[in-house]
Tab-separated table of C-alpha atoms in Angstrom:
chain	number	residue	atom	x	y	z
A	1	MET	CA	5.228	-3.133	22.138
A	2	ASN	CA	5.057	-6.873	23.870
A	3	GLN	CA	2.577	-9.190	22.706
A	4	SER	CA	0.464	-8.992	25.960
A	5	LYS	CA	0.093	-5.381	25.085
A	6	LEU	CA	-0.893	-6.107	21.575
A	7	HIS	CA	-3.193	-8.984	22.929
A	8	LEU	CA	-5.226	-6.401	25.210
A	9	HIS	CA	-5.370	-3.859	22.300
A	10	PHE	CA	-6.653	-6.191	19.978
A	11	LEU	CA	-9.183	-7.250	22.782
A	12	ARG	CA	-10.357	-3.561	23.133
A	13	PHE	CA	-10.724	-3.339	19.381
A	14	ALA	CA	-13.052	-6.444	19.559
A	15	LEU	CA	-15.026	-4.834	22.273
A	16	ASP	CA	-15.369	-1.398	20.754
A	17	THR	CA	-16.298	-0.512	17.352
A	18	GLU	CA	-15.060	2.778	17.604
A	19	TYR	CA	-11.415	1.784	18.917
A	20	SER	CA	-8.767	2.123	16.084
A	21	LEU	CA	-7.407	-1.091	14.498
A	22	PRO	CA	-3.919	-2.018	16.711
A	23	ALA	CA	-0.977	-2.652	14.695
A	24	LEU	CA	-1.043	-5.899	13.136
A	25	ASP	CA	2.195	-6.161	11.408
A	26	LYS	CA	3.985	-7.259	14.869
A	27	LEU	CA	1.112	-9.184	15.874
A	28	ASP	CA	1.459	-13.231	16.763
A	29	TRP	CA	-1.714	-14.573	15.632
A	30	ASN	CA	-1.208	-17.988	17.020
A	31	GLY	CA	-0.276	-16.293	20.315
A	32	LEU	CA	-3.398	-14.216	20.309
A	33	TYR	CA	-5.309	-17.554	19.849
A	34	GLU	CA	-3.704	-18.752	22.683
A	35	PHE	CA	-4.224	-15.849	24.770
A	36	ALA	CA	-8.044	-16.168	23.821
A	37	ASN	CA	-8.264	-19.855	25.029
A	38	ARG	CA	-6.499	-19.027	28.189
A	39	HIS	CA	-9.165	-16.635	29.110
A	40	SER	CA	-12.018	-18.434	27.555
A	41	ILE	CA	-12.896	-15.412	25.321
A	42	LEU	CA	-12.281	-16.883	21.689
A	43	GLY	CA	-15.616	-15.748	20.600
A	44	ILE	CA	-15.179	-12.227	21.937
A	45	LEU	CA	-11.986	-11.859	20.084
A	46	TYR	CA	-13.555	-13.426	17.022
A	47	GLN	CA	-15.698	-10.188	16.694
A	48	GLY	CA	-12.332	-8.494	16.032
A	49	LEU	CA	-11.424	-10.773	13.262
A	50	GLU	CA	-14.693	-10.170	11.788
A	51	ARG	CA	-13.851	-6.566	11.649
A	52	LEU	CA	-10.552	-6.828	9.880
A	53	PRO	CA	-10.186	-5.141	6.791
A	54	LYS	CA	-10.771	-7.622	4.003
A	55	ASP	CA	-7.761	-6.009	1.964
A	56	SER	CA	-5.365	-6.237	4.916
A	57	ILE	CA	-1.869	-8.143	4.290
A	58	TYR	CA	-1.733	-8.850	8.076
A	59	ARG	CA	-4.247	-11.458	8.820
A	60	PRO	CA	-4.194	-15.075	10.464
A	61	SER	CA	-3.295	-17.977	8.415
A	62	ARG	CA	-6.230	-19.721	6.600
A	63	GLN	CA	-5.466	-22.700	8.922
A	64	LEU	CA	-5.723	-20.806	11.927
A	65	ILE	CA	-8.816	-19.096	10.424
A	66	PHE	CA	-10.631	-22.174	10.177
A	67	LYS	CA	-9.371	-23.526	13.502
A	68	TRP	CA	-10.971	-20.287	15.365
A	69	VAL	CA	-14.266	-20.590	13.322
A	70	ALA	CA	-14.592	-24.176	14.509
A	71	ALA	CA	-14.110	-23.094	17.967
A	72	VAL	CA	-16.568	-20.611	17.637
A	73	ASP	CA	-19.135	-22.926	16.184
A	74	GLN	CA	-18.625	-25.216	19.230
A	75	ILE	CA	-19.218	-22.175	21.535
A	76	LYS	CA	-22.208	-21.416	19.609
A	77	ARG	CA	-23.673	-24.680	19.901
A	78	ALA	CA	-22.563	-25.231	23.535
A	79	ASN	CA	-24.565	-21.921	24.388
A	80	ILE	CA	-27.808	-23.150	22.669
A	81	GLN	CA	-27.446	-26.198	25.091
A	82	VAL	CA	-26.916	-24.071	28.129
A	83	ASN	CA	-29.906	-21.872	27.256
A	84	GLN	CA	-32.026	-24.751	26.952
A	85	ASP	CA	-30.923	-26.173	30.158
A	86	ALA	CA	-31.239	-23.106	31.955
A	87	CYS	CA	-34.949	-22.640	30.617
A	88	ARG	CA	-35.853	-26.324	31.703
A	89	LEU	CA	-34.278	-25.790	35.062
A	90	THR	CA	-36.222	-22.621	35.404
A	91	GLU	CA	-39.460	-24.352	34.705
A	92	VAL	CA	-38.633	-27.269	36.916
A	93	PHE	CA	-38.406	-24.974	39.758
A	94	LYS	CA	-41.468	-23.191	38.934
A	95	GLN	CA	-43.563	-26.536	38.533
A	96	ASP	CA	-42.290	-27.193	41.870
A	97	GLY	CA	-43.609	-24.070	43.385
A	98	ILE	CA	-40.197	-22.488	43.713
A	99	GLN	CA	-39.110	-19.037	42.540
A	100	SER	CA	-35.262	-18.878	40.791
A	101	CYS	CA	-33.042	-16.915	39.116
A	102	ILE	CA	-30.001	-17.485	37.064
A	103	LEU	CA	-26.595	-16.061	38.437
A	104	LYS	CA	-24.088	-14.584	35.872
A	105	GLY	CA	-23.567	-17.339	32.850
A	106	GLN	CA	-26.566	-16.980	30.523
A	107	ALA	CA	-27.844	-13.803	32.339
A	108	ASN	CA	-24.186	-12.135	31.356
A	109	ALA	CA	-24.497	-13.298	27.805
A	110	ARG	CA	-27.904	-11.619	27.032
A	111	LEU	CA	-26.176	-8.283	27.696
A	112	TYR	CA	-23.194	-9.138	24.725
A	113	PRO	CA	-23.716	-7.907	21.369
A	114	THR	CA	-23.826	-11.376	20.233
A	115	PRO	CA	-24.728	-13.557	23.141
A	116	LEU	CA	-23.826	-16.615	21.564
A	117	TYR	CA	-20.124	-15.678	21.348
A	118	ARG	CA	-19.696	-15.937	25.071
A	119	MET	CA	-17.885	-18.922	26.348
A	120	PRO	CA	-20.488	-20.722	28.503
A	121	GLY	CA	-19.844	-22.534	31.618
A	122	ASP	CA	-22.334	-24.168	34.315
A	123	ILE	CA	-25.534	-23.062	35.426
A	124	ASP	CA	-25.519	-21.202	38.639
A	125	VAL	CA	-29.025	-20.776	40.118
A	126	TRP	CA	-30.310	-19.191	43.264
A	127	THR	CA	-34.003	-19.907	44.668
A	128	ASP	CA	-36.231	-18.484	47.348
A	129	MET	CA	-36.159	-21.750	49.440
A	130	LYS	CA	-35.310	-20.629	53.053
A	131	SER	CA	-32.186	-22.362	54.259
A	132	ALA	CA	-29.300	-24.383	52.870
A	133	LYS	CA	-30.822	-27.568	54.315
A	134	ASP	CA	-34.108	-26.968	52.711
A	135	ILE	CA	-32.024	-26.769	49.236
A	136	VAL	CA	-29.878	-29.813	50.046
A	137	ARG	CA	-33.137	-31.929	50.817
A	138	TYR	CA	-34.810	-30.719	47.621
A	139	VAL	CA	-31.840	-31.578	45.331
A	140	LYS	CA	-30.886	-34.861	47.030
A	141	GLN	CA	-34.420	-35.873	46.406
A	142	LYS	CA	-33.874	-35.225	42.736
A	143	ASP	CA	-30.330	-36.841	42.714
A	144	ILE	CA	-29.011	-39.015	45.462
A	145	MET	CA	-25.403	-38.293	43.931
A	146	SER	CA	-25.511	-34.734	44.596
A	147	SER	CA	-22.670	-33.076	46.807
A	148	PRO	CA	-23.091	-30.110	49.059
A	149	GLU	CA	-20.324	-27.626	49.300
A	150	TYR	CA	-20.004	-24.381	51.252
A	151	HIS	CA	-22.421	-22.070	49.242
A	152	HIS	CA	-23.930	-24.286	46.824
A	153	ILE	CA	-24.969	-27.911	46.145
A	154	ASP	CA	-23.893	-29.623	42.861
A	155	TRP	CA	-27.006	-31.378	40.686
A	156	PRO	CA	-24.698	-33.632	38.250
A	157	SER	CA	-27.705	-35.513	36.810
A	158	PHE	CA	-29.984	-32.788	35.615
A	159	GLY	CA	-28.837	-32.597	31.975
A	160	ARG	CA	-25.766	-31.719	29.831
A	161	THR	CA	-25.058	-28.897	31.772
A	162	PRO	CA	-23.447	-28.932	35.182
A	163	ILE	CA	-25.865	-27.300	37.813
A	164	GLU	CA	-25.097	-25.320	41.044
A	165	VAL	CA	-27.973	-24.647	43.333
A	166	HIS	CA	-26.625	-21.723	45.601
A	167	TYR	CA	-27.825	-21.312	49.405
A	168	PHE	CA	-26.602	-17.798	48.808
A	169	PRO	CA	-25.063	-16.123	45.783
A	170	SER	CA	-21.371	-15.519	46.802
A	171	PHE	CA	-19.102	-15.108	49.973
A	172	MET	CA	-15.966	-13.398	51.244
A	173	GLY	CA	-13.034	-14.927	52.701
A	174	ASN	CA	-13.408	-12.153	55.904
A	175	LEU	CA	-16.304	-14.021	57.707
A	176	TYR	CA	-17.396	-10.629	59.234
A	177	HIS	CA	-17.312	-9.080	55.713
A	178	GLU	CA	-19.306	-12.200	54.595
A	179	ILE	CA	-21.943	-11.845	57.244
A	180	GLN	CA	-22.803	-8.184	55.963
A	181	LEU	CA	-22.537	-9.415	52.408
A	182	ARG	CA	-25.236	-12.305	52.863
A	183	ARG	CA	-27.273	-9.946	55.119
A	184	TYR	CA	-27.340	-7.893	52.065
A	185	PHE	CA	-28.210	-10.587	49.558
A	186	GLU	CA	-31.274	-11.606	51.986
A	187	GLN	CA	-32.460	-8.032	51.941
A	188	GLN	CA	-32.646	-7.869	48.098
A	189	LYS	CA	-33.738	-11.648	47.718
A	190	SER	CA	-37.406	-11.176	47.213
A	191	LYS	CA	-37.040	-8.342	44.232
A	192	GLN	CA	-34.755	-10.824	42.296
A	193	PHE	CA	-37.208	-13.522	41.044
A	194	GLU	CA	-39.234	-10.874	38.919
A	195	ASN	CA	-36.891	-9.978	35.946
A	196	PHE	CA	-37.750	-12.151	33.102
A	197	VAL	CA	-35.760	-12.282	29.748
A	198	GLU	CA	-35.891	-14.516	26.863
A	199	LEU	CA	-32.994	-16.507	25.721
A	200	PRO	CA	-31.966	-17.076	22.088
A	201	ASN	CA	-32.791	-20.147	20.367
A	202	THR	CA	-35.471	-21.379	23.113
A	203	SER	CA	-38.623	-20.627	21.301
A	204	GLY	CA	-39.627	-17.571	23.446
A	205	GLN	CA	-38.721	-19.414	26.703
A	206	GLY	CA	-36.394	-17.524	29.397
A	207	ILE	CA	-34.930	-17.162	32.736
A	208	TYR	CA	-35.101	-14.732	35.657
A	209	VAL	CA	-32.279	-12.683	36.595
A	210	LEU	CA	-31.021	-10.320	39.092
A	211	ASN	CA	-31.642	-6.561	39.055
A	212	ALA	CA	-28.935	-4.454	37.895
A	213	ASP	CA	-27.817	-2.894	41.502
A	214	MET	CA	-27.600	-6.300	43.104
A	215	ASP	CA	-25.997	-7.972	40.083
A	216	SER	CA	-23.236	-5.277	40.174
A	217	VAL	CA	-22.599	-6.288	43.749
A	218	PHE	CA	-22.926	-9.930	43.510
A	219	GLN	CA	-20.445	-10.193	40.557
A	220	LEU	CA	-17.938	-7.848	42.028
A	221	SER	CA	-17.690	-10.047	44.821
A	222	HIS	CA	-17.679	-13.417	42.809
A	223	ILE	CA	-14.705	-11.852	40.901
A	224	MET	CA	-12.934	-10.723	44.441
A	225	HIS	CA	-13.534	-14.387	45.691
A	226	HIS	CA	-12.019	-16.125	42.822
A	227	PHE	CA	-9.162	-13.751	42.501
A	228	PHE	CA	-8.075	-14.577	46.090
A	229	PHE	CA	-9.087	-18.482	45.819
A	230	GLU	CA	-7.349	-19.434	42.746
A	231	GLY	CA	-7.129	-16.464	40.133
A	232	ILE	CA	-9.491	-15.033	37.528
A	233	GLY	CA	-9.660	-14.651	33.836
A	234	LEU	CA	-10.548	-11.755	31.407
A	235	ARG	CA	-13.836	-13.539	30.603
A	236	GLN	CA	-15.519	-12.528	34.152
A	237	ILE	CA	-13.902	-8.982	33.643
A	238	ILE	CA	-15.658	-8.760	30.194
A	239	ASP	CA	-18.878	-9.908	31.906
A	240	TYR	CA	-18.693	-6.923	34.222
A	241	TYR	CA	-17.620	-4.663	31.475
A	242	TYR	CA	-21.186	-5.528	29.741
A	243	LEU	CA	-22.955	-5.055	32.691
A	244	LEU	CA	-21.635	-1.592	33.632
A	245	ARG	CA	-22.012	-0.640	29.713
A	246	TYR	CA	-25.491	-1.897	29.130
A	247	GLY	CA	-27.177	-3.355	32.451
A	248	ILE	CA	-26.978	-0.439	34.813
A	249	ALA	CA	-28.891	2.925	34.802
A	250	PRO	CA	-27.151	6.243	35.376
A	251	LYS	CA	-29.528	6.715	38.517
A	252	ASP	CA	-28.364	3.617	39.878
A	253	ARG	CA	-24.536	4.105	40.045
A	254	GLU	CA	-24.458	6.598	43.251
A	255	ASN	CA	-26.417	3.807	45.179
A	256	ILE	CA	-24.157	0.934	44.111
A	257	ALA	CA	-21.007	3.225	45.040
A	258	LYS	CA	-22.544	3.313	48.686
A	259	THR	CA	-23.581	-0.416	48.974
A	260	ILE	CA	-19.770	-1.067	47.540
A	261	LYS	CA	-18.368	0.789	50.105
A	262	LYS	CA	-20.726	-0.559	53.087
A	263	LEU	CA	-19.921	-4.099	52.201
A	264	HIS	CA	-15.886	-3.485	52.194
A	265	LEU	CA	-15.854	-3.961	48.574
A	266	LEU	CA	-14.709	-0.509	47.747
A	267	LYS	CA	-10.936	-1.047	47.381
A	268	PHE	CA	-11.199	-3.922	45.189
A	269	SER	CA	-13.775	-1.991	43.077
A	270	LYS	CA	-11.295	0.659	42.438
A	271	GLY	CA	-8.961	-1.794	40.726
A	272	ILE	CA	-11.746	-3.203	38.684
A	273	MET	CA	-12.819	0.449	37.301
A	274	TRP	CA	-9.098	0.824	36.207
A	275	LEU	CA	-9.423	-2.175	34.207
A	276	MET	CA	-12.594	-1.347	32.704
A	277	HIS	CA	-11.441	2.412	31.793
A	278	GLU	CA	-7.668	1.784	31.017
A	279	VAL	CA	-7.645	-1.861	29.610
A	280	LEU	CA	-10.973	-2.270	28.137
A	281	GLY	CA	-11.793	1.227	27.240
A	282	LEU	CA	-14.957	1.767	28.994
A	283	ASP	CA	-15.823	5.491	29.347
A	284	LYS	CA	-15.714	6.853	32.732
A	285	GLN	CA	-19.476	7.760	32.793
A	286	TYR	CA	-20.145	4.028	33.381
A	287	LEU	CA	-17.741	3.867	36.356
A	288	TYR	CA	-19.570	4.057	39.907
A	289	THR	CA	-16.000	4.629	41.574
A	290	GLU	CA	-12.883	6.290	41.039
A	291	PRO	CA	-10.205	4.084	39.568
A	292	ASP	CA	-6.926	2.946	41.339
A	293	GLU	CA	-4.061	2.538	39.140
A	294	ASN	CA	-1.948	0.724	41.450
A	295	ILE	CA	-4.654	-1.909	42.572
A	296	GLY	CA	-5.657	-2.003	39.003
A	297	GLN	CA	-2.000	-2.894	37.816
A	298	LEU	CA	-1.691	-5.619	40.324
A	299	LEU	CA	-5.058	-7.122	39.455
A	300	LEU	CA	-4.189	-7.021	35.694
A	301	VAL	CA	-0.690	-8.703	36.336
A	302	GLU	CA	-2.375	-11.470	38.088
A	303	ILE	CA	-5.263	-12.121	35.487
A	304	LEU	CA	-2.823	-12.124	32.887
A	305	TYR	CA	-0.843	-14.960	34.436
A	306	ALA	CA	-3.787	-16.844	35.750
A	307	GLY	CA	-6.104	-17.389	33.057
A	308	ASN	CA	-9.606	-18.547	33.348
A	309	PHE	CA	-10.010	-19.509	36.892
A	310	GLY	CA	-6.377	-19.733	37.544
A	311	HIS	CA	-6.069	-22.765	35.297
A	312	PHE	CA	-3.099	-21.603	33.262
A	313	ASP	CA	-0.902	-20.237	36.232
A	314	SER	CA	2.156	-21.958	36.255
A	315	ARG	CA	3.641	-20.482	39.391
A	316	TYR	CA	1.363	-22.411	41.587
A	317	HIS	CA	0.183	-25.904	41.318
A	318	PHE	CA	-2.976	-27.008	43.693
A	319	ALA	CA	-4.040	-30.118	41.666
A	320	GLY	CA	-3.017	-33.421	43.360
A	321	LEU	CA	-1.814	-31.600	46.608
A	322	PRO	CA	-3.139	-32.642	49.974
A	323	LEU	CA	-5.732	-30.167	51.494
A	324	TYR	CA	-3.012	-28.945	53.963
A	325	LYS	CA	-0.441	-28.295	51.244
A	326	GLN	CA	-3.270	-26.542	49.240
A	327	TYR	CA	-4.251	-24.607	52.305
A	328	LEU	CA	-0.370	-23.216	52.854
A	329	LEU	CA	0.115	-22.479	49.186
A	330	GLU	CA	-2.683	-20.402	48.824
A	331	ILE	CA	-1.883	-18.442	51.762
A	332	LYS	CA	1.642	-18.013	50.598
A	333	ARG	CA	0.080	-16.959	47.128
A	334	ASN	CA	-2.251	-14.334	48.762
A	335	LEU	CA	0.499	-12.805	51.014
A	336	ARG	CA	1.503	-10.789	47.818
A	337	PHE	CA	-2.027	-8.874	48.310
A	338	SER	CA	-1.532	-7.976	51.880
A	339	ARG	CA	-0.501	-4.577	51.487
A	340	TYR	CA	-3.951	-3.558	49.583
A	341	PHE	CA	-6.198	-6.395	51.074
A	342	PRO	CA	-4.892	-7.346	54.624
A	343	SER	CA	-8.406	-7.997	56.130
A	344	GLU	CA	-9.055	-10.613	53.372
A	345	VAL	CA	-5.605	-11.966	53.339
A	346	LEU	CA	-4.096	-11.919	56.833
A	347	TRP	CA	-6.998	-12.537	58.881
A	348	GLY	CA	-9.753	-13.654	56.805
A	349	ARG	CA	-9.293	-16.507	54.280
A	350	PRO	CA	-6.742	-18.481	56.665
A	351	ILE	CA	-9.643	-18.438	59.296
A	352	ALA	CA	-12.508	-18.874	57.226
A	353	ARG	CA	-11.075	-21.996	55.331
A	354	PHE	CA	-11.771	-23.898	58.758
A	355	TRP	CA	-15.428	-22.657	58.891
A	356	HIS	CA	-15.957	-23.572	55.215
A	357	SER	CA	-14.844	-27.186	56.197
A	358	ALA	CA	-16.957	-27.386	59.152
A	359	TYR	CA	-20.026	-26.235	57.639
A	360	LYS	CA	-19.638	-28.472	54.589
A	361	TYR	CA	-19.054	-31.372	57.164
A	362	TYR	CA	-22.233	-30.332	58.780
A	363	LEU	CA	-24.347	-30.059	55.661
A	364	ARG	CA	-23.194	-33.473	54.535
A	365	ARG	CA	-23.976	-35.149	58.063
A	366	SER	CA	-27.309	-33.423	59.014
A	367	VAL	CA	-29.159	-33.949	55.541
């Protein structure tokens, strides 16, 4: 068995307390650490280390254990900071008469058995402000250095954690499909600022989160966007695992499947469902569509190559390239997926890139 398979077996062991202990005699522990680091899941695999038999002769070296413990301690402290910043951001919006909800991030961490073990990132927030212009004006009043992007504006001066204030939660490469997705978000918007949850280490403070059915659609579209844009790692896949496992009621799955199909996400979702069941071991009762092995295998290969947001993909180097070369390299990369996703790859993203640039230019000049 190669090391990639052993790494995935250990990941499944870390996620599922009923999964049998994988063969440890052939496991490269340093390689496992690097695998976890590439996918920003050091805390998740640490759950597996905690469950290792105390009398096992196949354990990481003392030096590696200390290194891992130090990394997890950093993750915990970072989570506490992000939790506090997310609560403070929620309160700032509330004081200004604005409703808000947190997208993914700390909203996902609350579904983890040990929330502080999830590697945190920035804070993505969606509000009830009416338009992108309103959002840009609001943030620029708070921070003149803020910079509008296609679907969010950065708020760099808020605190220690980077903030992205979204005009809409996610987008797609195919503009026609994106219009339908954004229409769905608008239809669901009024119900997304009612679900309050407390966060750890915040003295009873908390955030608002998406309801489960919209969250399942949003996070799937987010994974799909990043898969085609730069690559996606296992952290986002594990987020979706916990959402399906603990966040969605059985009665909602049929409606989610209908929505996924209507929004042209069905084929991609079938690959994700295969990953959930075959790789992460999620029971089929938690899936909302039938898995597709061919698409799932395609996704798995890319995920293992790319790492977290494609940062470890040695096949493609976007950093430092002129924009037109990045554009051509992205098209070249995505052509490999055209058999299964022609509308996204062939007549979707190559055209959408021009619209994204034009809209960003419009926002930056008009506000």
